[in-house]
Amino acid sequence: MRPVDAARNPAGCAPATYGEGERPPRGDYTRAGADYCCEQDWASYSEAEHALYQRLHARQCALLDGHACDAFVRALAHLGPAERIPRFERVSDRLEAATGWRLVAVPGLIPEEAFFSLLARRRFPVTDWLRRPEEFDYIVEPDLFHDLFGHVPLLFEPVFADFMQAYGAGAMKASGLGACELLARLYWYTVEFGLIASPDGWRAYGAGLLSSGSELVHAVRATGPRRLAFDVHRMMRSRYRIDCFQPTYFVIDSFEDLFRACEPDFTPLYERVKQSIRASGEIEAGQAATGDRPALQA
């Protein structure tokens, strides 16, 4: 799940995204309440959908070794057996006992303020529909598998769970400063497509990578992508694509570093980023920029 622009998009309408792409979001938004949440209609999942979830889970688990961060691998078992699509309520009970978070079902991408408000209250929105079989290898927007498998395990890790709440609280303030797009970019390059350094090399912690059957290996192993040292200012200036592999990844040293980066008041940073954009423009996806620092392998 990721934040999107909700300008002039009331509940019941699919919101627009900040990222560049060609397809509108899908999902039945008529089911959503004013906060964009809905009930997970678990009984409506077909046997084919349960089987598809099991196949997706098995495929991703086979790719984790050497590509996913240790914290994710440790926490994955908290989702429970993969033979059926998990009931959000049952995962929530385990998650709340571990870090105080709960899951809420949503029909798809949701507006930024609704999204940030949920995070600030330690509520994580999970899309309740599953991709189609022909999208087994790649899907543009978040579905149930992406949100549940990709995002939820790390919410069982206390430091990462605290970071996510801090991000949500900070983003609520950003919405009043005209800086939500800058926060959306930070989220994209960390929570969705972030890499972390380990003694054995780069590993993925971003949900967009952990739930992908091809970009996970690409992000960690391929020689083509640009991998840069963690730099909040650079991320906030950088546009991104939502419909192809990322040409640039940012690498953190630890979740503690990520949490500390979101502790200060971002108000002065927003102004510096906006000044940089006014003076030099935004950085297009994949574009090099002055001052870029390549991430170093351990």
PDB file of N, CA, C and O in Angstrom, residues 226-293:
ATOM      1  N   ARG A 226      21.011   1.975 -10.585  1.00  0.00           N
ATOM      2  CA  ARG A 226      21.831   2.866  -9.763  1.00  0.00           C
ATOM      3  C   ARG A 226      21.435   2.652  -8.302  1.00  0.00           C
ATOM      4  O   ARG A 226      20.263   2.755  -7.960  1.00  0.00           O
ATOM      5  N   ARG A 227      22.390   2.342  -7.443  1.00  0.00           N
ATOM      6  CA  ARG A 227      22.124   2.158  -6.009  1.00  0.00           C
ATOM      7  C   ARG A 227      22.866   3.256  -5.252  1.00  0.00           C
ATOM      8  O   ARG A 227      24.092   3.328  -5.299  1.00  0.00           O
ATOM      9  N   LEU A 228      22.094   4.084  -4.554  1.00  0.00           N
ATOM     10  CA  LEU A 228      22.648   5.260  -3.901  1.00  0.00           C
ATOM     11  C   LEU A 228      22.541   5.156  -2.388  1.00  0.00           C
ATOM     12  O   LEU A 228      21.639   4.488  -1.862  1.00  0.00           O
ATOM     13  N   ALA A 229      23.452   5.844  -1.698  1.00  0.00           N
ATOM     14  CA  ALA A 229      23.397   5.918  -0.250  1.00  0.00           C
ATOM     15  C   ALA A 229      22.137   6.671   0.175  1.00  0.00           C
ATOM     16  O   ALA A 229      21.648   7.561  -0.540  1.00  0.00           O
ATOM     17  N   PHE A 230      21.599   6.302   1.305  1.00  0.00           N
ATOM     18  CA  PHE A 230      20.374   6.905   1.851  1.00  0.00           C
ATOM     19  C   PHE A 230      20.526   8.415   1.947  1.00  0.00           C
ATOM     20  O   PHE A 230      21.469   8.933   2.554  1.00  0.00           O
ATOM     21  N   ASP A 231      19.604   9.146   1.338  1.00  0.00           N
ATOM     22  CA  ASP A 231      19.677  10.609   1.282  1.00  0.00           C
ATOM     23  C   ASP A 231      18.244  11.129   1.150  1.00  0.00           C
ATOM     24  O   ASP A 231      17.653  11.087   0.068  1.00  0.00           O
ATOM     25  N   VAL A 232      17.681  11.618   2.256  1.00  0.00           N
ATOM     26  CA  VAL A 232      16.276  12.030   2.266  1.00  0.00           C
ATOM     27  C   VAL A 232      16.022  13.167   1.288  1.00  0.00           C
ATOM     28  O   VAL A 232      15.028  13.169   0.552  1.00  0.00           O
ATOM     29  N   HIS A 233      16.911  14.150   1.237  1.00  0.00           N
ATOM     30  CA  HIS A 233      16.747  15.284   0.333  1.00  0.00           C
ATOM     31  C   HIS A 233      16.706  14.808  -1.112  1.00  0.00           C
ATOM     32  O   HIS A 233      15.850  15.219  -1.903  1.00  0.00           O
ATOM     33  N   ARG A 234      17.614  13.916  -1.471  1.00  0.00           N
ATOM     34  CA  ARG A 234      17.671  13.388  -2.851  1.00  0.00           C
ATOM     35  C   ARG A 234      16.390  12.614  -3.188  1.00  0.00           C
ATOM     36  O   ARG A 234      15.839  12.732  -4.286  1.00  0.00           O
ATOM     37  N   MET A 235      15.894  11.812  -2.254  1.00  0.00           N
ATOM     38  CA  MET A 235      14.684  11.047  -2.505  1.00  0.00           C
ATOM     39  C   MET A 235      13.487  11.963  -2.720  1.00  0.00           C
ATOM     40  O   MET A 235      12.653  11.714  -3.593  1.00  0.00           O
ATOM     41  N   MET A 236      13.388  13.009  -1.923  1.00  0.00           N
ATOM     42  CA  MET A 236      12.239  13.899  -2.041  1.00  0.00           C
ATOM     43  C   MET A 236      12.255  14.699  -3.341  1.00  0.00           C
ATOM     44  O   MET A 236      11.204  15.150  -3.803  1.00  0.00           O
ATOM     45  N   ARG A 237      13.401  14.859  -3.949  1.00  0.00           N
ATOM     46  CA  ARG A 237      13.494  15.552  -5.245  1.00  0.00           C
ATOM     47  C   ARG A 237      13.234  14.612  -6.415  1.00  0.00           C
ATOM     48  O   ARG A 237      13.068  15.060  -7.544  1.00  0.00           O
ATOM     49  N   SER A 238      13.208  13.307  -6.149  1.00  0.00           N
ATOM     50  CA  SER A 238      13.234  12.320  -7.228  1.00  0.00           C
ATOM     51  C   SER A 238      11.843  11.803  -7.594  1.00  0.00           C
ATOM     52  O   SER A 238      11.117  11.299  -6.743  1.00  0.00           O
ATOM     53  N   ARG A 239      11.501  11.900  -8.861  1.00  0.00           N
ATOM     54  CA  ARG A 239      10.273  11.294  -9.363  1.00  0.00           C
ATOM     55  C   ARG A 239      10.484   9.789  -9.477  1.00  0.00           C
ATOM     56  O   ARG A 239      11.603   9.295  -9.356  1.00  0.00           O
ATOM     57  N   TYR A 240       9.400   9.069  -9.713  1.00  0.00           N
ATOM     58  CA  TYR A 240       9.525   7.622  -9.824  1.00  0.00           C
ATOM     59  C   TYR A 240       8.491   7.076 -10.795  1.00  0.00           C
ATOM     60  O   TYR A 240       7.514   7.733 -11.123  1.00  0.00           O
ATOM     61  N   ARG A 241       8.736   5.866 -11.280  1.00  0.00           N
ATOM     62  CA  ARG A 241       7.810   5.169 -12.152  1.00  0.00           C
ATOM     63  C   ARG A 241       7.036   4.128 -11.357  1.00  0.00           C
ATOM     64  O   ARG A 241       7.600   3.487 -10.473  1.00  0.00           O
ATOM     65  N   ILE A 242       5.750   3.952 -11.688  1.00  0.00           N
ATOM     66  CA  ILE A 242       4.959   2.936 -10.992  1.00  0.00           C
ATOM     67  C   ILE A 242       4.712   1.713 -11.867  1.00  0.00           C
ATOM     68  O   ILE A 242       4.093   0.750 -11.434  1.00  0.00           O
ATOM     69  N   ASP A 243       5.194   1.743 -13.122  1.00  0.00           N
ATOM     70  CA  ASP A 243       4.841   0.678 -14.055  1.00  0.00           C
ATOM     71  C   ASP A 243       6.041  -0.004 -14.701  1.00  0.00           C
ATOM     72  O   ASP A 243       5.932  -0.582 -15.779  1.00  0.00           O
ATOM     73  N   CYS A 244       7.206   0.046 -14.056  1.00  0.00           N
ATOM     74  CA  CYS A 244       8.380  -0.649 -14.559  1.00  0.00           C
ATOM     75  C   CYS A 244       9.365  -0.830 -13.402  1.00  0.00           C
ATOM     76  O   CYS A 244       9.164  -0.290 -12.318  1.00  0.00           O
ATOM     77  N   PHE A 245      10.435  -1.599 -13.641  1.00  0.00           N
ATOM     78  CA  PHE A 245      11.466  -1.750 -12.617  1.00  0.00           C
ATOM     79  C   PHE A 245      12.072  -0.383 -12.303  1.00  0.00           C
ATOM     80  O   PHE A 245      12.188   0.480 -13.178  1.00  0.00           O
ATOM     81  N   GLN A 246      12.479  -0.210 -11.053  1.00  0.00           N
ATOM     82  CA  GLN A 246      13.081   1.053 -10.657  1.00  0.00           C
ATOM     83  C   GLN A 246      14.509   1.149 -11.204  1.00  0.00           C
ATOM     84  O   GLN A 246      15.289   0.213 -11.051  1.00  0.00           O
ATOM     85  N   PRO A 247      14.860   2.270 -11.800  1.00  0.00           N
ATOM     86  CA  PRO A 247      16.244   2.434 -12.254  1.00  0.00           C
ATOM     87  C   PRO A 247      17.186   2.885 -11.138  1.00  0.00           C
ATOM     88  O   PRO A 247      18.412   2.837 -11.289  1.00  0.00           O
ATOM     89  N   THR A 248      16.618   3.349 -10.005  1.00  0.00           N
ATOM     90  CA  THR A 248      17.422   3.821  -8.880  1.00  0.00           C
ATOM     91  C   THR A 248      16.870   3.256  -7.575  1.00  0.00           C
ATOM     92  O   THR A 248      15.653   3.273  -7.355  1.00  0.00           O
ATOM     93  N   TYR A 249      17.768   2.769  -6.722  1.00  0.00           N
ATOM     94  CA  TYR A 249      17.413   2.284  -5.384  1.00  0.00           C
ATOM     95  C   TYR A 249      18.288   3.000  -4.365  1.00  0.00           C
ATOM     96  O   TYR A 249      19.440   3.354  -4.652  1.00  0.00           O
ATOM     97  N   PHE A 250      17.724   3.209  -3.167  1.00  0.00           N
ATOM     98  CA  PHE A 250      18.467   3.825  -2.072  1.00  0.00           C
ATOM     99  C   PHE A 250      18.697   2.783  -0.976  1.00  0.00           C
ATOM    100  O   PHE A 250      17.805   1.995  -0.662  1.00  0.00           O
ATOM    101  N   VAL A 251      19.878   2.823  -0.378  1.00  0.00           N
ATOM    102  CA  VAL A 251      20.309   1.789   0.565  1.00  0.00           C
ATOM    103  C   VAL A 251      20.486   2.385   1.958  1.00  0.00           C
ATOM    104  O   VAL A 251      21.251   3.352   2.126  1.00  0.00           O
ATOM    105  N   ILE A 252      19.787   1.835   2.960  1.00  0.00           N
ATOM    106  CA  ILE A 252      19.975   2.251   4.350  1.00  0.00           C
ATOM    107  C   ILE A 252      20.959   1.295   5.022  1.00  0.00           C
ATOM    108  O   ILE A 252      21.192   0.182   4.554  1.00  0.00           O
ATOM    109  N   ASP A 253      21.542   1.748   6.129  1.00  0.00           N
ATOM    110  CA  ASP A 253      22.452   0.887   6.895  1.00  0.00           C
ATOM    111  C   ASP A 253      21.703   0.074   7.945  1.00  0.00           C
ATOM    112  O   ASP A 253      22.143  -1.015   8.325  1.00  0.00           O
ATOM    113  N   SER A 254      20.572   0.615   8.441  1.00  0.00           N
ATOM    114  CA  SER A 254      19.806  -0.083   9.474  1.00  0.00           C
ATOM    115  C   SER A 254      18.428   0.547   9.580  1.00  0.00           C
ATOM    116  O   SER A 254      18.210   1.682   9.131  1.00  0.00           O
ATOM    117  N   PHE A 255      17.492  -0.159  10.197  1.00  0.00           N
ATOM    118  CA  PHE A 255      16.174   0.411  10.436  1.00  0.00           C
ATOM    119  C   PHE A 255      16.250   1.546  11.445  1.00  0.00           C
ATOM    120  O   PHE A 255      15.444   2.476  11.412  1.00  0.00           O
ATOM    121  N   GLU A 256      17.225   1.479  12.341  1.00  0.00           N
ATOM    122  CA  GLU A 256      17.411   2.579  13.295  1.00  0.00           C
ATOM    123  C   GLU A 256      17.731   3.873  12.559  1.00  0.00           C
ATOM    124  O   GLU A 256      17.237   4.952  12.923  1.00  0.00           O
ATOM    125  N   ASP A 257      18.560   3.792  11.502  1.00  0.00           N
ATOM    126  CA  ASP A 257      18.871   4.980  10.704  1.00  0.00           C
ATOM    127  C   ASP A 257      17.608   5.527  10.044  1.00  0.00           C
ATOM    128  O   ASP A 257      17.393   6.741   9.978  1.00  0.00           O
ATOM    129  N   LEU A 258      16.779   4.636   9.551  1.00  0.00           N
ATOM    130  CA  LEU A 258      15.536   5.048   8.912  1.00  0.00           C
ATOM    131  C   LEU A 258      14.625   5.744   9.917  1.00  0.00           C
ATOM    132  O   LEU A 258      14.029   6.790   9.622  1.00  0.00           O
ATOM    133  N   PHE A 259      14.512   5.185  11.109  1.00  0.00           N
ATOM    134  CA  PHE A 259      13.670   5.779  12.141  1.00  0.00           C
ATOM    135  C   PHE A 259      14.197   7.156  12.546  1.00  0.00           C
ATOM    136  O   PHE A 259      13.441   8.124  12.647  1.00  0.00           O
ATOM    137  N   ARG A 260      15.523   7.257  12.746  1.00  0.00           N
ATOM    138  CA  ARG A 260      16.112   8.551  13.142  1.00  0.00           C
ATOM    139  C   ARG A 260      15.905   9.618  12.070  1.00  0.00           C
ATOM    140  O   ARG A 260      15.749  10.801  12.380  1.00  0.00           O
ATOM    141  N   ALA A 261      15.899   9.202  10.814  1.00  0.00           N
ATOM    142  CA  ALA A 261      15.728  10.166   9.726  1.00  0.00           C
ATOM    143  C   ALA A 261      14.357  10.820   9.755  1.00  0.00           C
ATOM    144  O   ALA A 261      14.183  11.927   9.245  1.00  0.00           O
ATOM    145  N   CYS A 262      13.371  10.141  10.345  1.00  0.00           N
ATOM    146  CA  CYS A 262      12.022  10.684  10.387  1.00  0.00           C
ATOM    147  C   CYS A 262      11.677  11.329  11.722  1.00  0.00           C
ATOM    148  O   CYS A 262      10.561  11.810  11.911  1.00  0.00           O
ATOM    149  N   GLU A 263      12.613  11.325  12.664  1.00  0.00           N
ATOM    150  CA  GLU A 263      12.361  11.940  13.969  1.00  0.00           C
ATOM    151  C   GLU A 263      12.314  13.466  13.925  1.00  0.00           C
ATOM    152  O   GLU A 263      11.450  14.079  14.560  1.00  0.00           O
ATOM    153  N   PRO A 264      13.243  14.151  13.189  1.00  0.00           N
ATOM    154  CA  PRO A 264      13.228  15.611  13.216  1.00  0.00           C
ATOM    155  C   PRO A 264      12.003  16.194  12.523  1.00  0.00           C
ATOM    156  O   PRO A 264      11.322  15.514  11.751  1.00  0.00           O
ATOM    157  N   ASP A 265      11.739  17.460  12.812  1.00  0.00           N
ATOM    158  CA  ASP A 265      10.694  18.196  12.114  1.00  0.00           C
ATOM    159  C   ASP A 265      11.165  18.418  10.673  1.00  0.00           C
ATOM    160  O   ASP A 265      12.210  19.030  10.439  1.00  0.00           O
ATOM    161  N   PHE A 266      10.395  17.938   9.717  1.00  0.00           N
ATOM    162  CA  PHE A 266      10.791  18.039   8.317  1.00  0.00           C
ATOM    163  C   PHE A 266      10.495  19.410   7.700  1.00  0.00           C
ATOM    164  O   PHE A 266      10.837  19.637   6.537  1.00  0.00           O
ATOM    165  N   THR A 267       9.879  20.313   8.438  1.00  0.00           N
ATOM    166  CA  THR A 267       9.473  21.590   7.842  1.00  0.00           C
ATOM    167  C   THR A 267      10.626  22.313   7.155  1.00  0.00           C
ATOM    168  O   THR A 267      10.490  22.731   5.986  1.00  0.00           O
ATOM    169  N   PRO A 268      11.800  22.482   7.796  1.00  0.00           N
ATOM    170  CA  PRO A 268      12.917  23.139   7.095  1.00  0.00           C
ATOM    171  C   PRO A 268      13.392  22.345   5.887  1.00  0.00           C
ATOM    172  O   PRO A 268      13.785  22.926   4.867  1.00  0.00           O
ATOM    173  N   LEU A 269      13.361  21.017   5.990  1.00  0.00           N
ATOM    174  CA  LEU A 269      13.795  20.181   4.867  1.00  0.00           C
ATOM    175  C   LEU A 269      12.868  20.360   3.670  1.00  0.00           C
ATOM    176  O   LEU A 269      13.332  20.460   2.529  1.00  0.00           O
ATOM    177  N   TYR A 270      11.562  20.398   3.914  1.00  0.00           N
ATOM    178  CA  TYR A 270      10.624  20.601   2.805  1.00  0.00           C
ATOM    179  C   TYR A 270      10.970  21.884   2.046  1.00  0.00           C
ATOM    180  O   TYR A 270      10.964  21.911   0.815  1.00  0.00           O
ATOM    181  N   GLU A 271      11.263  22.934   2.789  1.00  0.00           N
ATOM    182  CA  GLU A 271      11.570  24.208   2.135  1.00  0.00           C
ATOM    183  C   GLU A 271      12.856  24.116   1.326  1.00  0.00           C
ATOM    184  O   GLU A 271      12.945  24.640   0.211  1.00  0.00           O
ATOM    185  N   ARG A 272      13.869  23.413   1.872  1.00  0.00           N
ATOM    186  CA  ARG A 272      15.120  23.258   1.120  1.00  0.00           C
ATOM    187  C   ARG A 272      14.898  22.448  -0.152  1.00  0.00           C
ATOM    188  O   ARG A 272      15.445  22.765  -1.214  1.00  0.00           O
ATOM    189  N   VAL A 273      14.084  21.390  -0.050  1.00  0.00           N
ATOM    190  CA  VAL A 273      13.805  20.571  -1.227  1.00  0.00           C
ATOM    191  C   VAL A 273      13.048  21.391  -2.265  1.00  0.00           C
ATOM    192  O   VAL A 273      13.365  21.354  -3.462  1.00  0.00           O
ATOM    193  N   LYS A 274      12.063  22.150  -1.821  1.00  0.00           N
ATOM    194  CA  LYS A 274      11.294  22.975  -2.758  1.00  0.00           C
ATOM    195  C   LYS A 274      12.193  24.015  -3.426  1.00  0.00           C
ATOM    196  O   LYS A 274      12.048  24.295  -4.625  1.00  0.00           O
ATOM    197  N   GLN A 275      13.122  24.580  -2.664  1.00  0.00           N
ATOM    198  CA  GLN A 275      14.066  25.541  -3.244  1.00  0.00           C
ATOM    199  C   GLN A 275      14.939  24.865  -4.294  1.00  0.00           C
ATOM    200  O   GLN A 275      15.217  25.434  -5.361  1.00  0.00           O
ATOM    201  N   SER A 276      15.388  23.650  -3.998  1.00  0.00           N
ATOM    202  CA  SER A 276      16.211  22.905  -4.960  1.00  0.00           C
ATOM    203  C   SER A 276      15.426  22.625  -6.238  1.00  0.00           C
ATOM    204  O   SER A 276      15.965  22.723  -7.349  1.00  0.00           O
ATOM    205  N   ILE A 277      14.146  22.281  -6.079  1.00  0.00           N
ATOM    206  CA  ILE A 277      13.325  21.993  -7.247  1.00  0.00           C
ATOM    207  C   ILE A 277      13.103  23.255  -8.064  1.00  0.00           C
ATOM    208  O   ILE A 277      13.160  23.239  -9.306  1.00  0.00           O
ATOM    209  N   ARG A 278      12.863  24.378  -7.379  1.00  0.00           N
ATOM    210  CA  ARG A 278      12.681  25.636  -8.108  1.00  0.00           C
ATOM    211  C   ARG A 278      13.948  26.030  -8.856  1.00  0.00           C
ATOM    212  O   ARG A 278      13.888  26.555  -9.968  1.00  0.00           O
ATOM    213  N   ALA A 279      15.097  25.787  -8.235  1.00  0.00           N
ATOM    214  CA  ALA A 279      16.370  26.207  -8.838  1.00  0.00           C
ATOM    215  C   ALA A 279      16.857  25.251  -9.915  1.00  0.00           C
ATOM    216  O   ALA A 279      17.354  25.677 -10.966  1.00  0.00           O
ATOM    217  N   SER A 280      16.716  23.939  -9.655  1.00  0.00           N
ATOM    218  CA  SER A 280      17.333  22.948 -10.551  1.00  0.00           C
ATOM    219  C   SER A 280      16.359  21.936 -11.124  1.00  0.00           C
ATOM    220  O   SER A 280      16.762  21.076 -11.912  1.00  0.00           O
ATOM    221  N   GLY A 281      15.115  21.992 -10.700  1.00  0.00           N
ATOM    222  CA  GLY A 281      14.130  21.058 -11.211  1.00  0.00           C
ATOM    223  C   GLY A 281      14.088  19.760 -10.426  1.00  0.00           C
ATOM    224  O   GLY A 281      14.940  19.500  -9.569  1.00  0.00           O
ATOM    225  N   GLU A 282      13.087  18.953 -10.716  1.00  0.00           N
ATOM    226  CA  GLU A 282      12.990  17.634 -10.112  1.00  0.00           C
ATOM    227  C   GLU A 282      13.985  16.700 -10.790  1.00  0.00           C
ATOM    228  O   GLU A 282      14.427  16.947 -11.912  1.00  0.00           O
ATOM    229  N   ILE A 283      14.302  15.626 -10.101  1.00  0.00           N
ATOM    230  CA  ILE A 283      15.183  14.610 -10.670  1.00  0.00           C
ATOM    231  C   ILE A 283      14.294  13.518 -11.255  1.00  0.00           C
ATOM    232  O   ILE A 283      13.511  12.894 -10.530  1.00  0.00           O
ATOM    233  N   GLU A 284      14.385  13.307 -12.542  1.00  0.00           N
ATOM    234  CA  GLU A 284      13.563  12.298 -13.178  1.00  0.00           C
ATOM    235  C   GLU A 284      14.001  10.905 -12.755  1.00  0.00           C
ATOM    236  O   GLU A 284      15.141  10.681 -12.369  1.00  0.00           O
ATOM    237  N   ALA A 285      13.086   9.955 -12.842  1.00  0.00           N
ATOM    238  CA  ALA A 285      13.386   8.580 -12.457  1.00  0.00           C
ATOM    239  C   ALA A 285      14.592   8.065 -13.247  1.00  0.00           C
ATOM    240  O   ALA A 285      14.598   8.118 -14.475  1.00  0.00           O
ATOM    241  N   GLY A 286      15.602   7.596 -12.537  1.00  0.00           N
ATOM    242  CA  GLY A 286      16.790   7.047 -13.172  1.00  0.00           C
ATOM    243  C   GLY A 286      17.865   8.053 -13.524  1.00  0.00           C
ATOM    244  O   GLY A 286      18.966   7.675 -13.945  1.00  0.00           O
ATOM    245  N   GLN A 287      17.581   9.329 -13.354  1.00  0.00           N
ATOM    246  CA  GLN A 287      18.538  10.370 -13.709  1.00  0.00           C
ATOM    247  C   GLN A 287      19.609  10.522 -12.634  1.00  0.00           C
ATOM    248  O   GLN A 287      19.323  10.460 -11.440  1.00  0.00           O
ATOM    249  N   ALA A 288      20.850  10.725 -13.036  1.00  0.00           N
ATOM    250  CA  ALA A 288      21.927  11.017 -12.091  1.00  0.00           C
ATOM    251  C   ALA A 288      21.822  12.471 -11.654  1.00  0.00           C
ATOM    252  O   ALA A 288      21.232  13.310 -12.343  1.00  0.00           O
ATOM    253  N   ALA A 289      22.378  12.781 -10.485  1.00  0.00           N
ATOM    254  CA  ALA A 289      22.322  14.143  -9.959  1.00  0.00           C
ATOM    255  C   ALA A 289      23.640  14.491  -9.291  1.00  0.00           C
ATOM    256  O   ALA A 289      24.361  13.607  -8.802  1.00  0.00           O
ATOM    257  N   THR A 290      23.946  15.763  -9.282  1.00  0.00           N
ATOM    258  CA  THR A 290      25.155  16.231  -8.609  1.00  0.00           C
ATOM    259  C   THR A 290      25.111  15.843  -7.141  1.00  0.00           C
ATOM    260  O   THR A 290      24.099  16.030  -6.471  1.00  0.00           O
ATOM    261  N   GLY A 291      26.213  15.297  -6.640  1.00  0.00           N
ATOM    262  CA  GLY A 291      26.279  14.917  -5.231  1.00  0.00           C
ATOM    263  C   GLY A 291      25.839  13.503  -4.938  1.00  0.00           C
ATOM    264  O   GLY A 291      25.857  13.078  -3.779  1.00  0.00           O
ATOM    265  N   ASP A 292      25.432  12.743  -5.958  1.00  0.00           N
ATOM    266  CA  ASP A 292      25.031  11.367  -5.736  1.00  0.00           C
ATOM    267  C   ASP A 292      26.174  10.565  -5.103  1.00  0.00           C
ATOM    268  O   ASP A 292      27.333  10.664  -5.549  1.00  0.00           O
ATOM    269  N   ARG A 293      25.844   9.773  -4.077  1.00  0.00           N
ATOM    270  CA  ARG A 293      26.843   8.927  -3.408  1.00  0.00           C
ATOM    271  C   ARG A 293      26.458   7.466  -3.613  1.00  0.00           C
ATOM    272  O   ARG A 293      25.443   7.021  -3.086  1.00  0.00           O
TER     273      ARG A 293
END
